[in-house]
mmCIF file of N, CA and C and ligand atoms in Angstrom:
data_model
loop_
_atom_site.group_PDB
_atom_site.id
_atom_site.type_symbol
_atom_site.label_atom_id
_atom_site.label_comp_id
_atom_site.label_asym_id
_atom_site.label_seq_id
_atom_site.Cartn_x
_atom_site.Cartn_y
_atom_site.Cartn_z
ATOM 1 N N MET A 88 0.839 -1.195 0.020
ATOM 2 C CA MET A 88 0.007 0.024 0.012
ATOM 3 C C MET A 88 0.884 1.235 -0.013
ATOM 4 N N ARG A 89 1.538 1.444 -1.058
ATOM 5 C CA ARG A 89 2.357 2.704 -1.123
ATOM 6 C C ARG A 89 1.790 3.628 -2.146
ATOM 7 N N ALA A 90 2.528 3.884 -3.252
ATOM 8 C CA ALA A 90 2.062 4.736 -4.281
ATOM 9 C C ALA A 90 0.718 4.229 -4.848
ATOM 10 N N PRO A 91 -0.269 5.026 -4.775
ATOM 11 C CA PRO A 91 -1.545 4.623 -5.343
ATOM 12 C C PRO A 91 -1.499 4.568 -6.867
ATOM 13 N N ASP A 92 -2.023 3.476 -7.364
ATOM 14 C CA ASP A 92 -1.977 3.353 -8.871
ATOM 15 C C ASP A 92 -3.058 4.230 -9.451
ATOM 16 N N PRO A 93 -2.852 4.681 -10.589
ATOM 17 C CA PRO A 93 -3.952 5.426 -11.324
ATOM 18 C C PRO A 93 -4.992 4.431 -11.809
ATOM 19 N N ALA A 94 -5.771 3.968 -10.864
ATOM 20 C CA ALA A 94 -6.809 2.955 -11.174
ATOM 21 C C ALA A 94 -7.879 3.521 -12.009
ATOM 22 N N PRO A 95 -8.569 2.596 -12.731
ATOM 23 C CA PRO A 95 -9.707 3.098 -13.627
ATOM 24 C C PRO A 95 -10.797 3.794 -12.828
ATOM 25 N N THR A 96 -10.885 3.524 -11.512
ATOM 26 C CA THR A 96 -11.865 4.176 -10.711
ATOM 27 C C THR A 96 -11.594 5.665 -10.600
ATOM 28 N N LEU A 97 -10.383 6.073 -10.925
ATOM 29 C CA LEU A 97 -10.077 7.494 -10.872
ATOM 30 C C LEU A 97 -10.640 8.218 -12.082
ATOM 31 N N LEU A 98 -10.952 7.422 -13.100
ATOM 32 C CA LEU A 98 -11.548 8.103 -14.301
ATOM 33 C C LEU A 98 -13.045 8.362 -14.059
ATOM 34 N N ASN A 99 -13.266 9.143 -13.052
ATOM 35 C CA ASN A 99 -14.645 9.416 -12.581
ATOM 36 C C ASN A 99 -15.319 10.598 -13.299
ATOM 37 N N ASP A 100 -14.633 11.235 -14.257
ATOM 38 C CA ASP A 100 -15.241 12.265 -15.051
ATOM 39 C C ASP A 100 -15.501 11.734 -16.463
ATOM 40 N N ARG A 101 -16.521 12.179 -17.113
ATOM 41 C CA ARG A 101 -16.784 11.729 -18.418
ATOM 42 C C ARG A 101 -16.762 12.911 -19.367
ATOM 43 N N CYS A 102 -16.008 12.814 -20.377
ATOM 44 C CA CYS A 102 -15.884 13.888 -21.316
ATOM 45 C C CYS A 102 -17.193 14.117 -22.092
ATOM 46 N N PRO A 103 -17.755 15.305 -22.008
ATOM 47 C CA PRO A 103 -19.060 15.555 -22.595
ATOM 48 C C PRO A 103 -18.930 15.608 -24.189
ATOM 49 N N ARG A 104 -17.745 15.636 -24.650
ATOM 50 C CA ARG A 104 -17.523 15.793 -26.125
ATOM 51 C C ARG A 104 -17.417 14.400 -26.786
ATOM 52 N N CYS A 105 -16.513 13.578 -26.258
ATOM 53 C CA CYS A 105 -16.357 12.274 -26.875
ATOM 54 C C CYS A 105 -16.897 11.116 -25.995
ATOM 55 N N GLY A 106 -17.322 11.438 -24.780
ATOM 56 C CA GLY A 106 -17.911 10.362 -23.940
ATOM 57 C C GLY A 106 -16.864 9.505 -23.252
ATOM 58 N N GLY A 107 -15.614 9.794 -23.417
ATOM 59 C CA GLY A 107 -14.551 9.000 -22.814
ATOM 60 C C GLY A 107 -14.360 9.331 -21.337
ATOM 61 N N GLY A 108 -14.002 8.358 -20.580
ATOM 62 C CA GLY A 108 -13.697 8.592 -19.145
ATOM 63 C C GLY A 108 -12.366 9.210 -18.973
ATOM 64 N N PHE A 109 -12.261 10.090 -18.055
ATOM 65 C CA PHE A 109 -10.967 10.677 -17.722
ATOM 66 C C PHE A 109 -11.075 11.248 -16.287
ATOM 67 N N HIS A 110 -9.989 11.714 -15.821
ATOM 68 C CA HIS A 110 -9.987 12.367 -14.480
ATOM 69 C C HIS A 110 -9.445 13.742 -14.564
ATOM 70 N N CYS A 111 -10.240 14.689 -14.179
ATOM 71 C CA CYS A 111 -9.783 16.105 -14.154
ATOM 72 C C CYS A 111 -9.104 16.327 -12.838
ATOM 73 N N GLY A 112 -7.882 16.823 -12.859
ATOM 74 C CA GLY A 112 -7.138 17.029 -11.677
ATOM 75 C C GLY A 112 -7.213 18.401 -11.153
ATOM 76 N N ALA A 113 -8.131 19.199 -11.672
ATOM 77 C CA ALA A 113 -8.265 20.604 -11.243
ATOM 78 C C ALA A 113 -8.561 20.714 -9.805
ATOM 79 N N ALA A 114 -9.329 19.808 -9.256
ATOM 80 C CA ALA A 114 -9.713 19.798 -7.874
ATOM 81 C C ALA A 114 -8.576 19.278 -6.997
ATOM 82 N N ASP A 115 -7.602 18.601 -7.604
ATOM 83 C CA ASP A 115 -6.540 17.978 -6.755
ATOM 84 C C ASP A 115 -5.345 18.898 -6.600
ATOM 85 N N ALA A 116 -5.156 19.863 -7.503
ATOM 86 C CA ALA A 116 -4.074 20.792 -7.460
ATOM 87 C C ALA A 116 -3.538 21.009 -8.855
ATOM 88 N N HIS A 117 -3.370 19.911 -9.600
ATOM 89 C CA HIS A 117 -2.857 20.047 -10.948
ATOM 90 C C HIS A 117 -3.686 19.167 -11.878
ATOM 91 N N CYS A 118 -4.089 19.793 -13.035
ATOM 92 C CA CYS A 118 -4.758 19.045 -14.034
ATOM 93 C C CYS A 118 -3.843 19.104 -15.335
ATOM 94 N N ASP A 119 -3.901 18.065 -16.071
ATOM 95 C CA ASP A 119 -3.118 18.050 -17.300
ATOM 96 C C ASP A 119 -3.432 19.199 -18.225
ATOM 97 N N CYS A 120 -4.682 19.659 -18.116
ATOM 98 C CA CYS A 120 -5.133 20.752 -19.059
ATOM 99 C C CYS A 120 -4.411 22.061 -18.693
ATOM 100 N N PHE A 121 -3.815 22.174 -17.524
ATOM 101 C CA PHE A 121 -3.064 23.355 -17.179
ATOM 102 C C PHE A 121 -1.879 23.528 -18.113
ATOM 103 N N ASP A 122 -1.414 22.446 -18.660
ATOM 104 C CA ASP A 122 -0.237 22.445 -19.491
ATOM 105 C C ASP A 122 -0.584 22.873 -20.924
ATOM 106 N N LEU A 123 -1.823 22.876 -21.243
ATOM 107 C CA LEU A 123 -2.266 23.222 -22.584
ATOM 108 C C LEU A 123 -2.347 24.744 -22.711
ATOM 109 N N GLN A 124 -2.066 25.208 -23.914
ATOM 110 C CA GLN A 124 -2.174 26.592 -24.176
ATOM 111 C C GLN A 124 -3.542 26.855 -24.836
ATOM 112 N N LEU A 125 -4.521 27.098 -23.957
ATOM 113 C CA LEU A 125 -5.848 27.376 -24.409
ATOM 114 C C LEU A 125 -6.113 28.892 -24.361
ATOM 115 N N SER A 126 -6.527 29.471 -25.464
ATOM 116 C CA SER A 126 -6.750 30.893 -25.476
ATOM 117 C C SER A 126 -7.992 31.199 -24.621
ATOM 118 N N PRO A 127 -8.052 32.448 -24.149
ATOM 119 C CA PRO A 127 -9.231 32.837 -23.335
ATOM 120 C C PRO A 127 -10.518 32.682 -24.127
ATOM 121 N N ALA A 128 -10.464 32.951 -25.404
ATOM 122 C CA ALA A 128 -11.688 32.780 -26.220
ATOM 123 C C ALA A 128 -12.124 31.295 -26.332
ATOM 124 N N LEU A 129 -11.159 30.425 -26.401
ATOM 125 C CA LEU A 129 -11.505 29.003 -26.475
ATOM 126 C C LEU A 129 -12.027 28.522 -25.118
ATOM 127 N N ARG A 130 -11.386 28.916 -23.998
ATOM 128 C CA ARG A 130 -11.871 28.549 -22.673
ATOM 129 C C ARG A 130 -13.330 29.045 -22.507
ATOM 130 N N GLU A 131 -13.540 30.235 -22.948
ATOM 131 C CA GLU A 131 -14.877 30.842 -22.827
ATOM 132 C C GLU A 131 -15.920 30.007 -23.595
ATOM 133 N N ARG A 132 -15.536 29.644 -24.810
ATOM 134 C CA ARG A 132 -16.458 28.858 -25.660
ATOM 135 C C ARG A 132 -16.698 27.466 -25.027
ATOM 136 N N LEU A 133 -15.675 26.890 -24.499
ATOM 137 C CA LEU A 133 -15.800 25.578 -23.861
ATOM 138 C C LEU A 133 -16.746 25.679 -22.674
ATOM 139 N N ALA A 134 -16.571 26.730 -21.865
ATOM 140 C CA ALA A 134 -17.414 26.906 -20.670
ATOM 141 C C ALA A 134 -18.861 27.179 -21.070
ATOM 142 N N ALA A 135 -19.076 27.795 -22.219
ATOM 143 C CA ALA A 135 -20.453 28.066 -22.710
ATOM 144 C C ALA A 135 -21.086 26.776 -23.290
ATOM 145 N N THR A 136 -20.256 25.996 -23.856
ATOM 146 C CA THR A 136 -20.787 24.794 -24.594
ATOM 147 C C THR A 136 -20.894 23.590 -23.675
ATOM 148 N N TYR A 137 -19.894 23.406 -22.835
ATOM 149 C CA TYR A 137 -19.889 22.192 -21.968
ATOM 150 C C TYR A 137 -19.975 22.566 -20.531
ATOM 151 N N SER A 138 -20.702 21.815 -19.751
ATOM 152 C CA SER A 138 -20.871 22.174 -18.323
ATOM 153 C C SER A 138 -19.759 21.596 -17.523
ATOM 154 N N SER A 139 -18.942 20.752 -18.092
ATOM 155 C CA SER A 139 -17.827 20.170 -17.268
ATOM 156 C C SER A 139 -16.568 20.148 -18.165
ATOM 157 N N CYS A 140 -15.541 19.638 -17.510
ATOM 158 C CA CYS A 140 -14.223 19.572 -18.142
ATOM 159 C C CYS A 140 -14.241 18.623 -19.323
ATOM 160 N N LEU A 141 -13.381 18.844 -20.259
ATOM 161 C CA LEU A 141 -13.207 17.855 -21.333
ATOM 162 C C LEU A 141 -11.919 17.098 -21.098
ATOM 163 N N CYS A 142 -11.850 15.880 -21.742
ATOM 164 C CA CYS A 142 -10.657 15.100 -21.619
ATOM 165 C C CYS A 142 -9.492 15.787 -22.367
ATOM 166 N N LEU A 143 -8.348 15.363 -22.007
ATOM 167 C CA LEU A 143 -7.123 15.971 -22.519
ATOM 168 C C LEU A 143 -7.081 15.862 -24.080
ATOM 169 N N ALA A 144 -7.496 14.692 -24.633
ATOM 170 C CA ALA A 144 -7.524 14.446 -26.064
ATOM 171 C C ALA A 144 -8.321 15.532 -26.769
ATOM 172 N N CYS A 145 -9.516 15.755 -26.231
ATOM 173 C CA CYS A 145 -10.413 16.707 -26.857
ATOM 174 C C CYS A 145 -9.873 18.095 -26.697
ATOM 175 N N LEU A 146 -9.315 18.421 -25.557
ATOM 176 C CA LEU A 146 -8.740 19.784 -25.374
ATOM 177 C C LEU A 146 -7.648 20.028 -26.313
ATOM 178 N N ARG A 147 -6.767 18.984 -26.522
ATOM 179 C CA ARG A 147 -5.658 19.142 -27.490
ATOM 180 C C ARG A 147 -6.219 19.356 -28.873
ATOM 181 N N GLU A 148 -7.244 18.546 -29.226
ATOM 182 C CA GLU A 148 -7.851 18.703 -30.553
ATOM 183 C C GLU A 148 -8.389 20.081 -30.805
ATOM 184 N N LEU A 149 -9.135 20.567 -29.817
ATOM 185 C CA LEU A 149 -9.751 21.889 -29.997
ATOM 186 C C LEU A 149 -8.681 22.947 -30.031
ATOM 187 N N ALA A 150 -7.655 22.833 -29.194
ATOM 188 C CA ALA A 150 -6.598 23.811 -29.226
ATOM 189 C C ALA A 150 -5.925 23.828 -30.615
ATOM 190 N N ALA A 151 -5.696 22.636 -31.151
ATOM 191 C CA ALA A 151 -5.057 22.547 -32.457
ATOM 192 C C ALA A 151 -5.985 23.131 -33.552
ATOM 193 N N GLN A 152 -7.246 22.832 -33.435
ATOM 194 C CA GLN A 152 -8.205 23.372 -34.386
ATOM 195 C C GLN A 152 -8.154 24.899 -34.382
ATOM 196 N N GLU A 153 -8.151 25.428 -33.163
ATOM 197 C CA GLU A 153 -8.165 26.912 -33.013
ATOM 198 C C GLU A 153 -6.910 27.479 -33.595
ATOM 199 N N ALA A 154 -5.782 26.809 -33.294
ATOM 200 C CA ALA A 154 -4.532 27.337 -33.795
ATOM 201 C C ALA A 154 -4.469 27.344 -35.283
ATOM 202 N N SER A 155 -5.042 26.306 -35.901
ATOM 203 C CA SER A 155 -5.029 26.185 -37.383
ATOM 204 C C SER A 155 -6.023 27.173 -37.990
ATOM 205 N N ALA A 156 -7.084 27.458 -37.248
ATOM 206 C CA ALA A 156 -8.164 28.317 -37.808
ATOM 207 C C ALA A 156 -7.773 29.805 -37.574
ATOM 208 N N GLY A 157 -6.716 30.057 -36.859
ATOM 209 C CA GLY A 157 -6.392 31.406 -36.567
ATOM 210 C C GLY A 157 -7.267 31.974 -35.491
ATOM 211 N N THR A 158 -7.269 33.261 -35.312
ATOM 212 C CA THR A 158 -8.094 33.845 -34.266
ATOM 213 C C THR A 158 -9.375 34.446 -34.781
ATOM 214 N N THR A 159 -9.729 34.120 -36.019
ATOM 215 C CA THR A 159 -10.943 34.674 -36.565
ATOM 216 C C THR A 159 -12.136 34.112 -35.876
ATOM 217 N N PRO A 160 -12.931 34.920 -35.233
ATOM 218 C CA PRO A 160 -14.164 34.451 -34.618
ATOM 219 C C PRO A 160 -15.292 34.283 -35.610
ATOM 220 N N GLY A 161 -16.293 33.538 -35.156
ATOM 221 C CA GLY A 161 -17.524 33.454 -35.994
ATOM 222 C C GLY A 161 -17.498 32.309 -36.955
ATOM 223 N N ARG A 162 -16.455 31.503 -36.910
ATOM 224 C CA ARG A 162 -16.481 30.315 -37.818
ATOM 225 C C ARG A 162 -17.240 29.164 -37.189
ATOM 226 N N GLN A 163 -18.018 28.512 -37.872
ATOM 227 C CA GLN A 163 -18.750 27.390 -37.332
ATOM 228 C C GLN A 163 -18.246 26.078 -37.813
HETATM 229 ZN ZN1 ZN B 221 -12.981 13.973 -24.853
#
């Protein structure tokens, strides 16, 4: 009983975008998403669209999409 394993039970959050299980570490002190470079506009849009955190894969995808789309707002 030493280092706790990242057991599947820790994947207690479900990504509202892809439905995959993940664990948001925001409540623990550090979440992987802190390492991502999300623009304030993207964060705002995520907050408006989803009621909870997204998994890292989706956050990466959205960040990449935004980066490739530039900063032009209004694209659907
Ligand atoms: Zn996801």
